[in-house]
PDB file of C-alpha atoms in Angstrom:
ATOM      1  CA  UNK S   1      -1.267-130.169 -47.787  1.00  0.00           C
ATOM      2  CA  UNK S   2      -2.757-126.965 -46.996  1.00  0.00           C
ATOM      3  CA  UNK S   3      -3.732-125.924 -49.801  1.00  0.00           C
ATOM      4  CA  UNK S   4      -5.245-129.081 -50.797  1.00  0.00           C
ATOM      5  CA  UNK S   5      -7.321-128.502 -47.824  1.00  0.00           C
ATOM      6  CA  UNK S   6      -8.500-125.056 -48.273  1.00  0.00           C
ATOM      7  CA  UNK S   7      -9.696-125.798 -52.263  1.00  0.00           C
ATOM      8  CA  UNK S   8     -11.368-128.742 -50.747  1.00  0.00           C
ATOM      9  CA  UNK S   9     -13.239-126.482 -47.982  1.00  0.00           C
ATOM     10  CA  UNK S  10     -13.977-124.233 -50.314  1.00  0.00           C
ATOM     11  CA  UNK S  11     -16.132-126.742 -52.980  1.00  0.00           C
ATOM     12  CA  UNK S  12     -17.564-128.393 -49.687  1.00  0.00           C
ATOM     13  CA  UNK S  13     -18.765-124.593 -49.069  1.00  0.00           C
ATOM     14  CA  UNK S  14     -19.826-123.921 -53.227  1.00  0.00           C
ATOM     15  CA  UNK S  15     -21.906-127.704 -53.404  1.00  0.00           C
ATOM     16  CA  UNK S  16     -24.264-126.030 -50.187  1.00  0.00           C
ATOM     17  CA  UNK S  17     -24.797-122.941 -51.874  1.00  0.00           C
ATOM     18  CA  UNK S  18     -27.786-123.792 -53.920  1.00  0.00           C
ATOM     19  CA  UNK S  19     -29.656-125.346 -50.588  1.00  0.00           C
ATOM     20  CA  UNK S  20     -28.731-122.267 -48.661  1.00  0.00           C
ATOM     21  CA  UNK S  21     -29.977-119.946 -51.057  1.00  0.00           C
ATOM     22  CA  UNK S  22     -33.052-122.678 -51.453  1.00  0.00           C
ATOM     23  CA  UNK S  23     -33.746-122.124 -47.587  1.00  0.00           C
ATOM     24  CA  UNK S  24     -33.122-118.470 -47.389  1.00  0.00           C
ATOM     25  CA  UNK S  25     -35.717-117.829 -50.041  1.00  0.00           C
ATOM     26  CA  UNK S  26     -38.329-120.051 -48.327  1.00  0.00           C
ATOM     27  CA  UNK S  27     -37.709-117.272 -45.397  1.00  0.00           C
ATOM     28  CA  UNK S  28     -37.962-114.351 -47.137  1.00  0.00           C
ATOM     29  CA  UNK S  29     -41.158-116.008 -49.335  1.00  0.00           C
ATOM     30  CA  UNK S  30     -43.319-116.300 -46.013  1.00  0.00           C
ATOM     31  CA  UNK S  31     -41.893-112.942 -43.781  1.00  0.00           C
ATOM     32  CA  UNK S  32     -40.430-110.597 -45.896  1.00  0.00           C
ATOM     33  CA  UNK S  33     -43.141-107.574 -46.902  1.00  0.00           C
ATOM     34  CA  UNK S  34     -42.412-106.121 -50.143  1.00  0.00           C
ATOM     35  CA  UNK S  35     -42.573-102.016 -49.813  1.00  0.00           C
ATOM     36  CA  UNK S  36     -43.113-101.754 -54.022  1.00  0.00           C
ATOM     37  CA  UNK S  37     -44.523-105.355 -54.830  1.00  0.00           C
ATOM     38  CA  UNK S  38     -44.897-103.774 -58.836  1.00  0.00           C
ATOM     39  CA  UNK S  39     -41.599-104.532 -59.213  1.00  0.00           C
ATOM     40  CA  UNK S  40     -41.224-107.800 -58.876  1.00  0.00           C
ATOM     41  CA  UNK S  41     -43.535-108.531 -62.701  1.00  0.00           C
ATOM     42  CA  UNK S  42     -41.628-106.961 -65.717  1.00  0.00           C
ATOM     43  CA  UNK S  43     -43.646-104.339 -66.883  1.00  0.00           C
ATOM     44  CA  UNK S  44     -43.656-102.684 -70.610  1.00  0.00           C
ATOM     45  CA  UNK S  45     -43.481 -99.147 -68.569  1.00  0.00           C
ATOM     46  CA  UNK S  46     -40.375-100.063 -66.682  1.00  0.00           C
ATOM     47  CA  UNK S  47     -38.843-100.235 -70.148  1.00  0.00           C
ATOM     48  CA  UNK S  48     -37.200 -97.228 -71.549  1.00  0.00           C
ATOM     49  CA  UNK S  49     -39.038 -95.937 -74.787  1.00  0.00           C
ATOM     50  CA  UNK S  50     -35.850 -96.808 -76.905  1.00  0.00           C
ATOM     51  CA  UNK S  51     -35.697-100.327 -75.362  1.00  0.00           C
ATOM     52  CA  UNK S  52     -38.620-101.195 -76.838  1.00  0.00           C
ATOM     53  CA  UNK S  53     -37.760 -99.725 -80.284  1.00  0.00           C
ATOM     54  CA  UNK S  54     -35.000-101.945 -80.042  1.00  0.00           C
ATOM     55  CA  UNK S  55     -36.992-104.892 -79.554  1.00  0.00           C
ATOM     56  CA  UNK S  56     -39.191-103.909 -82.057  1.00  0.00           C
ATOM     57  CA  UNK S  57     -36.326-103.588 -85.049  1.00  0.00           C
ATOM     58  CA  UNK S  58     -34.552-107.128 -83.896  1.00  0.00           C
ATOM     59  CA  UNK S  59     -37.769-108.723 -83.906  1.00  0.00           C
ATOM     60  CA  UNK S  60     -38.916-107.403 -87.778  1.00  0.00           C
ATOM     61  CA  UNK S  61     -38.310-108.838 -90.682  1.00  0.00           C
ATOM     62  CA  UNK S  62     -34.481-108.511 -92.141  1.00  0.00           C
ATOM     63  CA  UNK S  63     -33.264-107.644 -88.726  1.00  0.00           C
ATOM     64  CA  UNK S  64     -29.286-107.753 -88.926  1.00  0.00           C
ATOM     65  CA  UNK S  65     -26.375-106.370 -87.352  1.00  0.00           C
ATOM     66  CA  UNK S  66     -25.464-103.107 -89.120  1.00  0.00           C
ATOM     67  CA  UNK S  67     -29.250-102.045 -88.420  1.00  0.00           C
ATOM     68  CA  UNK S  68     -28.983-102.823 -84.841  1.00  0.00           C
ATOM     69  CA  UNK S  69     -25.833-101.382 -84.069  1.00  0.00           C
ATOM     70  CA  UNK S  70     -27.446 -98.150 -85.332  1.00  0.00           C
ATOM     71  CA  UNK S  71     -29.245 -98.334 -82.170  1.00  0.00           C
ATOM     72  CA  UNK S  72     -26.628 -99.269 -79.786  1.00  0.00           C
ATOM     73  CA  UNK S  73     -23.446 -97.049 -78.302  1.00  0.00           C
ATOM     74  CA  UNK S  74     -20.255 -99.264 -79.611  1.00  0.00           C
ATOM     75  CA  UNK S  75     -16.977 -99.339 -77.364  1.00  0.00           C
ATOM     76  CA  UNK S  76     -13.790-100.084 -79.302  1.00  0.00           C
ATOM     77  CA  UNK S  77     -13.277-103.390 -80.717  1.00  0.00           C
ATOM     78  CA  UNK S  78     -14.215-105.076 -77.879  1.00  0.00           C
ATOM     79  CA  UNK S  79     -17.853-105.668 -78.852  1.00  0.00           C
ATOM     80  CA  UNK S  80     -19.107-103.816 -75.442  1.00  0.00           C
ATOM     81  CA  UNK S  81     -22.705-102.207 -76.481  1.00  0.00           C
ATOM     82  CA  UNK S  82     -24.351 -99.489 -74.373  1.00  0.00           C
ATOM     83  CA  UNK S  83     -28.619 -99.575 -75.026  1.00  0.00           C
ATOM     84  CA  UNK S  84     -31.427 -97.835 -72.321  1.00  0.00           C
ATOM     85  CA  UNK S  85     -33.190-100.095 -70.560  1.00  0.00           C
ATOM     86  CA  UNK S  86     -35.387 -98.973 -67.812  1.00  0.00           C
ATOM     87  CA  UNK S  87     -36.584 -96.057 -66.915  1.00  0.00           C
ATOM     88  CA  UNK S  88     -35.280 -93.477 -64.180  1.00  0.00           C
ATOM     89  CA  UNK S  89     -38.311 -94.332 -62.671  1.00  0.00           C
ATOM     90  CA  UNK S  90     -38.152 -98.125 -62.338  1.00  0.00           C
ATOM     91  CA  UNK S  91     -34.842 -97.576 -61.297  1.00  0.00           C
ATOM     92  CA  UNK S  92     -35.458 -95.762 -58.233  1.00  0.00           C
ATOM     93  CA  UNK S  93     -38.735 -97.854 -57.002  1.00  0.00           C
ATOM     94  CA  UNK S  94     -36.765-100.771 -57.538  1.00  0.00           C
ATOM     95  CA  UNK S  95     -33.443 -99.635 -55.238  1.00  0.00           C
ATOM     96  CA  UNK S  96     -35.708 -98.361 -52.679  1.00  0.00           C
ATOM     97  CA  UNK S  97     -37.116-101.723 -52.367  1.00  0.00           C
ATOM     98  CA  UNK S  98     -33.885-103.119 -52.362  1.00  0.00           C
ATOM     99  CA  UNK S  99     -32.544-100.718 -49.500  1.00  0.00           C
ATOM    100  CA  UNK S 100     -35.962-101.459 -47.689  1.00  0.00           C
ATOM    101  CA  UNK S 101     -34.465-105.654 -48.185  1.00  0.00           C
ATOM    102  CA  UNK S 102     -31.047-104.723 -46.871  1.00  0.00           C
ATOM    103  CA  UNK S 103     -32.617-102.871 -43.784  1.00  0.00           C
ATOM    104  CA  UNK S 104     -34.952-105.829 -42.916  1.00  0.00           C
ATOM    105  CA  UNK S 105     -34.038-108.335 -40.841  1.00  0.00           C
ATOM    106  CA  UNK S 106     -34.291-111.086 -43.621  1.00  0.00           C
ATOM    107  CA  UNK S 107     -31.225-113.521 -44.655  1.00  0.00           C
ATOM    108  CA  UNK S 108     -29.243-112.606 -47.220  1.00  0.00           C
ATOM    109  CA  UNK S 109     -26.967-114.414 -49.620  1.00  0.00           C
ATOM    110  CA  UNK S 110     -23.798-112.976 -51.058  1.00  0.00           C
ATOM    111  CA  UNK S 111     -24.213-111.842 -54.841  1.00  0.00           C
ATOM    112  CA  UNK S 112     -20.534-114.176 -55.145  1.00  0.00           C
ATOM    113  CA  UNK S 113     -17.608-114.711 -54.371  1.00  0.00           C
ATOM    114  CA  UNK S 114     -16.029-110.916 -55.096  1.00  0.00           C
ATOM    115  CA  UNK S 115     -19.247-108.998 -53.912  1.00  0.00           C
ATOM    116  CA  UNK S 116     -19.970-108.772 -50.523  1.00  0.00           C
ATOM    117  CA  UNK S 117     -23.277-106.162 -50.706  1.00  0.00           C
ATOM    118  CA  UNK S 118     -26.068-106.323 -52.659  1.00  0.00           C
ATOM    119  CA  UNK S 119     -28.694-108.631 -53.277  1.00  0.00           C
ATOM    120  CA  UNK S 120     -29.244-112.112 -54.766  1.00  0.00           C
ATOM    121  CA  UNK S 121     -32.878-111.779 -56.786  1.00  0.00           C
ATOM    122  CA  UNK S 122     -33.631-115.394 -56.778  1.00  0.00           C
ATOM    123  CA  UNK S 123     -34.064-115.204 -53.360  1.00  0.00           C
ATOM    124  CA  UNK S 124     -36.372-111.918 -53.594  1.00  0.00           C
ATOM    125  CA  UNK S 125     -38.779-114.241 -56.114  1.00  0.00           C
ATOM    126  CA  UNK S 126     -37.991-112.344 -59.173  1.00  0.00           C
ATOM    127  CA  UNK S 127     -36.330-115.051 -60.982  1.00  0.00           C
ATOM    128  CA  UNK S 128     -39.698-116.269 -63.238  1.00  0.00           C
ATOM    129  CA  UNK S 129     -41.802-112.756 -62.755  1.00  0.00           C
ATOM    130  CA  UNK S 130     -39.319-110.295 -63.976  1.00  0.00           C
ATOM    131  CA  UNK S 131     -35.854-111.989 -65.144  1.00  0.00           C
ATOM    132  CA  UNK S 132     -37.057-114.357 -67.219  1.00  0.00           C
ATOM    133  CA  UNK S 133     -39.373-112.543 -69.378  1.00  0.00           C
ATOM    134  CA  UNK S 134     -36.332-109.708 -69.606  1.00  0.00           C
ATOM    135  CA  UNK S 135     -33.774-112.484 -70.599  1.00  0.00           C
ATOM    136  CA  UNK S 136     -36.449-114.145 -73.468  1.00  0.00           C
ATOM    137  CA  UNK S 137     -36.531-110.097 -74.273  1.00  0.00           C
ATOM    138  CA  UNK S 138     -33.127-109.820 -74.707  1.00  0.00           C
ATOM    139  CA  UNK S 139     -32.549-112.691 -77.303  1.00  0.00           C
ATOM    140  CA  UNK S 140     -33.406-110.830 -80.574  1.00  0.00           C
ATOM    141  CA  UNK S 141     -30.408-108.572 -79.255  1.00  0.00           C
ATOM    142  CA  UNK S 142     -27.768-110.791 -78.304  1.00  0.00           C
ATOM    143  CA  UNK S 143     -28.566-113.364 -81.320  1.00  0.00           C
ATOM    144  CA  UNK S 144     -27.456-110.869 -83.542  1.00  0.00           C
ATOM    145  CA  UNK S 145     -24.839-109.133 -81.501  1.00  0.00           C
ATOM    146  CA  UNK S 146     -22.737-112.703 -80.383  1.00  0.00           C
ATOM    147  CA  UNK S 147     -23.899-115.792 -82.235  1.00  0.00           C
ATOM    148  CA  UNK S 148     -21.077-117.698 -81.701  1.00  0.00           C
ATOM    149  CA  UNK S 149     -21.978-117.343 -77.912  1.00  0.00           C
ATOM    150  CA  UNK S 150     -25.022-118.597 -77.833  1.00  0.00           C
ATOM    151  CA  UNK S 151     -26.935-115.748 -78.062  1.00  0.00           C
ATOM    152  CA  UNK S 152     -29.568-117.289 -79.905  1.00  0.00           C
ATOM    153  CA  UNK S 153     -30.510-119.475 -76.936  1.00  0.00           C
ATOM    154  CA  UNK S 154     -29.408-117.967 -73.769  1.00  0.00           C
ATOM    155  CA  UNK S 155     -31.956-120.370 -71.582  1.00  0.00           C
ATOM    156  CA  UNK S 156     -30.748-119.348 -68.226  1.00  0.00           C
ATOM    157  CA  UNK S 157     -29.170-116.473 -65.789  1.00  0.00           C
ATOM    158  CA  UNK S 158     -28.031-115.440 -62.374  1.00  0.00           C
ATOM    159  CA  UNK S 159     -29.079-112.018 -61.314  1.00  0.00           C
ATOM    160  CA  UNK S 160     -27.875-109.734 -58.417  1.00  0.00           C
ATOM    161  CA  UNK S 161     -27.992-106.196 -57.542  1.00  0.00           C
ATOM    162  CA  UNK S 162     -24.075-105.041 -56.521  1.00  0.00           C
ATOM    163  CA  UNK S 163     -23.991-101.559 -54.652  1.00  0.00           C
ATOM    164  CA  UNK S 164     -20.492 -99.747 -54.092  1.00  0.00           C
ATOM    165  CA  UNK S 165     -20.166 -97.362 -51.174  1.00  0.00           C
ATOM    166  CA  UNK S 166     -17.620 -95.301 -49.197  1.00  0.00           C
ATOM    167  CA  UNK S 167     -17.754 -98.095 -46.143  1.00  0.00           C
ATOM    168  CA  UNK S 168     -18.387-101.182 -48.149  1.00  0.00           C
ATOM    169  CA  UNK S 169     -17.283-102.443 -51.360  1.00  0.00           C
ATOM    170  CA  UNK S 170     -15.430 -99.437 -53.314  1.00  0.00           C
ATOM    171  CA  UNK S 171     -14.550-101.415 -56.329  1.00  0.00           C
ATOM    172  CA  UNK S 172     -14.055-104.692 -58.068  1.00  0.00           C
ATOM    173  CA  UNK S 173     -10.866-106.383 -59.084  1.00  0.00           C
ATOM    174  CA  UNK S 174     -10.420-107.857 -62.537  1.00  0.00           C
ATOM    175  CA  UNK S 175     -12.091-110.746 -63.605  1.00  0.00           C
ATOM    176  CA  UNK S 176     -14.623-112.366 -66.399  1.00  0.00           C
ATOM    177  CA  UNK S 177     -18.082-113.852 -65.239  1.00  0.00           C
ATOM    178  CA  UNK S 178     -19.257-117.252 -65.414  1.00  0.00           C
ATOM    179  CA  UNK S 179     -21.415-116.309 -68.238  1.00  0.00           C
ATOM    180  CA  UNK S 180     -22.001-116.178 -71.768  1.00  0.00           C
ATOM    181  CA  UNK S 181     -23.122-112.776 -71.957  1.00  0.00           C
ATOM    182  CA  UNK S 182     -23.271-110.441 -69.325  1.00  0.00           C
ATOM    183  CA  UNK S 183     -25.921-107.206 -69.067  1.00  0.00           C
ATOM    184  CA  UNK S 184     -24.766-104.727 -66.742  1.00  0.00           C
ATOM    185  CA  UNK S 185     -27.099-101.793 -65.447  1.00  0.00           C
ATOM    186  CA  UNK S 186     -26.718 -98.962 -64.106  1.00  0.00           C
ATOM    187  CA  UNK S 187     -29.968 -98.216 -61.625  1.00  0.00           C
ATOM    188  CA  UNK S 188     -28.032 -95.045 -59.608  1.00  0.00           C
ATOM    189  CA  UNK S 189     -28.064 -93.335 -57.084  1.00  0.00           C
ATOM    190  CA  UNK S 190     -25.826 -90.565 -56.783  1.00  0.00           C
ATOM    191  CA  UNK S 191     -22.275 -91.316 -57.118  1.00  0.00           C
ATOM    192  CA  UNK S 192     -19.183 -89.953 -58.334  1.00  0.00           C
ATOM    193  CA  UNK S 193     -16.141 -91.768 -60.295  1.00  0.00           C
ATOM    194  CA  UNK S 194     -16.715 -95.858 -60.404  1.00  0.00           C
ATOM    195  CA  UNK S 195     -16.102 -96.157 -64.413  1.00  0.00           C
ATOM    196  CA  UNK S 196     -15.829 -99.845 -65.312  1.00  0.00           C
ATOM    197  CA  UNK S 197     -12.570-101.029 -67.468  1.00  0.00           C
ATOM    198  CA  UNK S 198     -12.519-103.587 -69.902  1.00  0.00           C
ATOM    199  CA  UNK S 199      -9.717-105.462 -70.823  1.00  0.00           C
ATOM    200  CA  UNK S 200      -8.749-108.276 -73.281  1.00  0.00           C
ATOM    201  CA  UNK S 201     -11.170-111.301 -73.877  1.00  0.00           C
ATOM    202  CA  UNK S 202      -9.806-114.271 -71.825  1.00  0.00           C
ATOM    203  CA  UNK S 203      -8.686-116.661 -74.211  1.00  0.00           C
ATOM    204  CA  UNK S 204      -6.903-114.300 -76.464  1.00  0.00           C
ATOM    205  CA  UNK S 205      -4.843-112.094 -73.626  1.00  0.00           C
ATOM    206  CA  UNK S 206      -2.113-110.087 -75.283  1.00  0.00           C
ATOM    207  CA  UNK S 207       0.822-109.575 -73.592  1.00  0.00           C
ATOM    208  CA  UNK S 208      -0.039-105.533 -72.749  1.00  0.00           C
ATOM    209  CA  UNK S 209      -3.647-105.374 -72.449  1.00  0.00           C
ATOM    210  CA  UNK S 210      -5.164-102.293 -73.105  1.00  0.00           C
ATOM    211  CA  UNK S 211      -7.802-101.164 -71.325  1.00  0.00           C
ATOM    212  CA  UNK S 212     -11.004 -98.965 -71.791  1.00  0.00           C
ATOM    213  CA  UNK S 213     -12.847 -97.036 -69.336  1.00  0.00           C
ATOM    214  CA  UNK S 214     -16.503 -97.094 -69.676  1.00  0.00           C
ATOM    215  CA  UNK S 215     -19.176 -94.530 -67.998  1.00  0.00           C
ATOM    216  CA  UNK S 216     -22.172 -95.107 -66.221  1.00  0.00           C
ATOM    217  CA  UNK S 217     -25.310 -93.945 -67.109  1.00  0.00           C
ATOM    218  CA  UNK S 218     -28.583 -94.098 -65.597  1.00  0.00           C
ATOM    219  CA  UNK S 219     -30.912 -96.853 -66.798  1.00  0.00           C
ATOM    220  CA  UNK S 220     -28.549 -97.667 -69.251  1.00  0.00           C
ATOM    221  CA  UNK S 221     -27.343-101.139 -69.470  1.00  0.00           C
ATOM    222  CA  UNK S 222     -23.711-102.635 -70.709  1.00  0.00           C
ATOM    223  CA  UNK S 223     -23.739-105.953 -73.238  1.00  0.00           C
ATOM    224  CA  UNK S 224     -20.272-107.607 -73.113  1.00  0.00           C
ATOM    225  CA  UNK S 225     -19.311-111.000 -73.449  1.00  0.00           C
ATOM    226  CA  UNK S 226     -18.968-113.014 -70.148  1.00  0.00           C
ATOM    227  CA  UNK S 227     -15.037-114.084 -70.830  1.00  0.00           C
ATOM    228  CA  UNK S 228     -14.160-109.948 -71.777  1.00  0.00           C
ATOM    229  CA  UNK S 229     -11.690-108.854 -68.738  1.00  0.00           C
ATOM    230  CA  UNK S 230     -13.616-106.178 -66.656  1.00  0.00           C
ATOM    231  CA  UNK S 231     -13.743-104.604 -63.521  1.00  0.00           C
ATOM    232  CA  UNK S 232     -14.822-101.395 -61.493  1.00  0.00           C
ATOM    233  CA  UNK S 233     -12.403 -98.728 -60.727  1.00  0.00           C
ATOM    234  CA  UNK S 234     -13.353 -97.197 -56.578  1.00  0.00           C
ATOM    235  CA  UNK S 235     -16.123 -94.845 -56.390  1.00  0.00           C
ATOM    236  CA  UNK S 236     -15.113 -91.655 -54.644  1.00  0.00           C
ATOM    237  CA  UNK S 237     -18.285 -90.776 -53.518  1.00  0.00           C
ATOM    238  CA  UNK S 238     -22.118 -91.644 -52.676  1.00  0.00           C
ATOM    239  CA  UNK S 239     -23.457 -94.348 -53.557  1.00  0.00           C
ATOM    240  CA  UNK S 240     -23.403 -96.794 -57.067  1.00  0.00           C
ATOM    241  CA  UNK S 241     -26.536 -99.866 -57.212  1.00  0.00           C
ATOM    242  CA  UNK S 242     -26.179-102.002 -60.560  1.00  0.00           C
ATOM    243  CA  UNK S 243     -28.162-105.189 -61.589  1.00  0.00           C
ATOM    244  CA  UNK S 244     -26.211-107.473 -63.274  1.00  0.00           C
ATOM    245  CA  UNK S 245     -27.722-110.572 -64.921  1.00  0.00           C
ATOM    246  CA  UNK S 246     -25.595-113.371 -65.926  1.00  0.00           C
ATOM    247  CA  UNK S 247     -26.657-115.105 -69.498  1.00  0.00           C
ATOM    248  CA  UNK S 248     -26.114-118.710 -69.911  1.00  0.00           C
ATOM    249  CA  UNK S 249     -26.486-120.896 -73.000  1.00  0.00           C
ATOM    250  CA  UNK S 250     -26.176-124.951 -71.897  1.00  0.00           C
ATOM    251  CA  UNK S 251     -25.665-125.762 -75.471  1.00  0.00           C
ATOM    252  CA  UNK S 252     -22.205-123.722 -75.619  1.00  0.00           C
ATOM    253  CA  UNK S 253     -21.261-124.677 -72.055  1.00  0.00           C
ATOM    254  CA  UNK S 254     -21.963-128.186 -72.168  1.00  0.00           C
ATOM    255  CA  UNK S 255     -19.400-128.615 -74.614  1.00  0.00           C
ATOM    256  CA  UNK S 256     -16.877-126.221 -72.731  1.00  0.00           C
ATOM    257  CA  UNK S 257     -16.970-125.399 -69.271  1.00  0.00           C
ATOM    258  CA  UNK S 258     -16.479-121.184 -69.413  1.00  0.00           C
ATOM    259  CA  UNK S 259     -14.799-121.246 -66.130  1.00  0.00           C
ATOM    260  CA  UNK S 260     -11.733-124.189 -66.711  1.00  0.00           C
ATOM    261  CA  UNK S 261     -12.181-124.904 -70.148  1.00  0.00           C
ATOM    262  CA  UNK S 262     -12.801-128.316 -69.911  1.00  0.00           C
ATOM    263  CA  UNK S 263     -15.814-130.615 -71.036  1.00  0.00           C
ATOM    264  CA  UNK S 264     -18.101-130.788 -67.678  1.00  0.00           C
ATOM    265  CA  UNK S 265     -18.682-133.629 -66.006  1.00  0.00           C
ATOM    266  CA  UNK S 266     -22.814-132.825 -65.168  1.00  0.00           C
ATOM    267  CA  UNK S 267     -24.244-134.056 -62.129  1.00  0.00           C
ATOM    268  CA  UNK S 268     -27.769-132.984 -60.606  1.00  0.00           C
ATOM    269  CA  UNK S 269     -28.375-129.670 -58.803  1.00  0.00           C
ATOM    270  CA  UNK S 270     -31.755-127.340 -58.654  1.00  0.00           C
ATOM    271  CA  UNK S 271     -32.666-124.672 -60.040  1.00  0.00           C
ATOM    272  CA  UNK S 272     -30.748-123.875 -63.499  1.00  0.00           C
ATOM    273  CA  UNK S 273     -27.537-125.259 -61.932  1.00  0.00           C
ATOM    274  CA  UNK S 274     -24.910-122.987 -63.467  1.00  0.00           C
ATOM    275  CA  UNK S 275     -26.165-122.727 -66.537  1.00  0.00           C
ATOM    276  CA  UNK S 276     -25.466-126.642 -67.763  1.00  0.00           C
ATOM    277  CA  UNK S 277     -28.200-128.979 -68.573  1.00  0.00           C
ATOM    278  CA  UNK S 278     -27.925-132.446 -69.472  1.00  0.00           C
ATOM    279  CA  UNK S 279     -30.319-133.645 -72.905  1.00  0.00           C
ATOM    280  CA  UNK S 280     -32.732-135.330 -73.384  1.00  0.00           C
ATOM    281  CA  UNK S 281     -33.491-135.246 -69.381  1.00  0.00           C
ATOM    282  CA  UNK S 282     -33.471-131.138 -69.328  1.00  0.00           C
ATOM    283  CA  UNK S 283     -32.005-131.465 -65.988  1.00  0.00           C
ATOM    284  CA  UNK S 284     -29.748-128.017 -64.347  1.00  0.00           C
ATOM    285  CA  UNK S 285     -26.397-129.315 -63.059  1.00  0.00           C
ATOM    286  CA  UNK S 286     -24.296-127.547 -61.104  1.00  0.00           C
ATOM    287  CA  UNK S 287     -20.784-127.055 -62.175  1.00  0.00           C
ATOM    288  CA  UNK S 288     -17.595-124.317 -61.467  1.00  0.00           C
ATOM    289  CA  UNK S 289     -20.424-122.653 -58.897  1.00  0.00           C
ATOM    290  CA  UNK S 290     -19.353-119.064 -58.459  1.00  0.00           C
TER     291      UNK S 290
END
C-alpha cells in the first residue's frame, strides 16, 4: 500500500541519518572557521553565578529535594523547573557564532524532524568539549529532581540550537521528545510572544488536558521530563534562538523504548545511537531515530 511505502521510505531515510550527519561534520571539521572558537569548551564563566550555587548545594553533603527546589522556579504540578544557566554574555557570543554557521556555506543537518532552522551541535564539534561536561554538570540536579527517570545516570544527549522567526519556523506543534529529560534554554535575541505550553505527561493523558504557558527568559533554562506534552506558541516578532539538549539514560530506555513503548530490539549504530546501549559491550544502538 501507500502508506506502507511511505513509513518504509521514511526509516530507509532515519537509518542514513547518523552517516550523513557523520560526513557533514567531517566537512565542517576541515573548512568551517569558527568566528568565537571560546565557545566551543564549557567554561565556569559562561555559567550564571546562581548555576554554580546550584551545583554547589546538589553536590554537598545532605543535598535533597526540598533544599533544591528552594533554588529552582516550580511550574504547577507538572514538575517543569526554571534555573539560570549561562550568562547574557555567553549567550550572545554563542548565537553570533551560530548566525556566522548559518551564513557560511557549510552543510547543515536538520535539528529533527519538526525543526527545520537551527543547528545540529554534533556537527559544530561541541558534543565532548562543551555538552558533555554540561550534561555530567547537570546530574546532581536531575538525580534529585526525577529519579525514577534516570536522572542519576543520564549518559548521553542530542543537542541543537532551534531559532523561530517571522519567515521561518514561527512555532512548534505539540509533541514530547525522545528523551528522558529535556533542558530547554533560552539564549535570545529579541523577540516578542513565543511562550511554550505544557500539557499532560504522555502516558497519563486526561481526557481535557490543561495546559500552562511558560515565559522565556534570557539565559534561563527549562527542566521537564522528555514524555511532558509541550510545544511553542508563534512568535509575533524578531527573532527567538534556544539550545535544547536531549538527556538520555540507556538503563531506563533499554528496558522501554520512550518513543513506542516497547522493549528495543538494539542493533549497532555510532555515536550514542539514540540513547540505547547494549551491556556488557557498551555499544550505542540506534533505535526510534528522531
Amino acid at each position: 500500500s501507500v502508506v506502507y511505502l511511505q513509513v518504509e521510505a521514511e526509516v530507509q531515510r532515519r537509518k542514513q541519518l547518523t552517516h550523513q550527519s557523520a560526513e557533514r561534520r567531517a566537512i565542517i571539521s576541515k573548512c568551517y572557521k569558527p568566528k568565537h572558537p571560546e565557545v566551543y569548551t564549557l567554561q565556569d564563566s559562561f555559567l550564571a553565578p546562581e548555576f554554580l550555587e546550584i551545583e554547589r548545594f546538589c553536590t554537598s553533603p545532605g543535598a535533597d529535594l526540598q533544599g533544591l527546589l528552594s533554588y529552582l522556579e516550580s511550574f504547577s504540578d507538572k514538575r517543569i523547573y526554571r534555573l539560570p544557566v549561562f550568562t547574557e554574555h555567553f549567550c550572545q557570543a554563542l548565537v553570533d557564532e551560530l548566525e556566522n554557521f548559518e551564513q557560511s556555506d557549510m552543510p547543515k543537518g536538520r535539528p529533527n524532524t519538526m525543526n527545520n532552522y537551527g543547528v545540529l551541535l554534533n556537527e559544530l564539534g561541541m558534543d565532548e568539549p562543551f555538552l558533555t561536561p554540561l550534561r555530567e554538570r547537570l546530574l546532581p540536579i536531575t538525580a534529585l529532581l526525577y529519579p525514577e527517570l534516570g536522572g542519576a545516570c543520564l549518559d548521553s544527549h542530542k543537542a541543537f540550537v532551534v531559532k523561530y522567526s517571522l519567515h521561518e519556523d514561527l512555532d512548534l506543534s505539540s509533541h514530547y521528545d525522545n528523551a528522558e529529560v529535556t533542558l530547554n534554554v533560552s539564549l535570545g535575541k529579541e523577540f516578542t510572544e513565543g511562550n511554550l505550553y505544557f500539557g499532560d505527561f504522555n502516558q497519563d493523558p486526561t481526557p481535557v488536558p490543561k495546559y500552562i504557558e511558560v515565559e522565556h527568559v534570557g539565559g534561563r533554562g527549562l527542566l521537564h521530563r522528555g514524555g511532558q506534552i509541550h510545544g511553542a506558541l508563534p512568535i509575533a516578532s524578531g527573532e527567538r534562538w534556544n539550545l535544547i539538549v536531549w538527556m538520555r539514560s540507556s538503563a531506563v530506555r533499554n528496558q522501554l523504548c520512550p518513543m513506542c513503548h516497547r522493549k528495543p530490539e538494539l542493533v549497532e549504530a555510532e555515536g550514542f545511537g539514540d540513547g540505547f546501549t547494549e551491556p556488557p559491550r557498551e555499544e550505542p544502538v540506534d533505535v526510534c531515530a528522531l
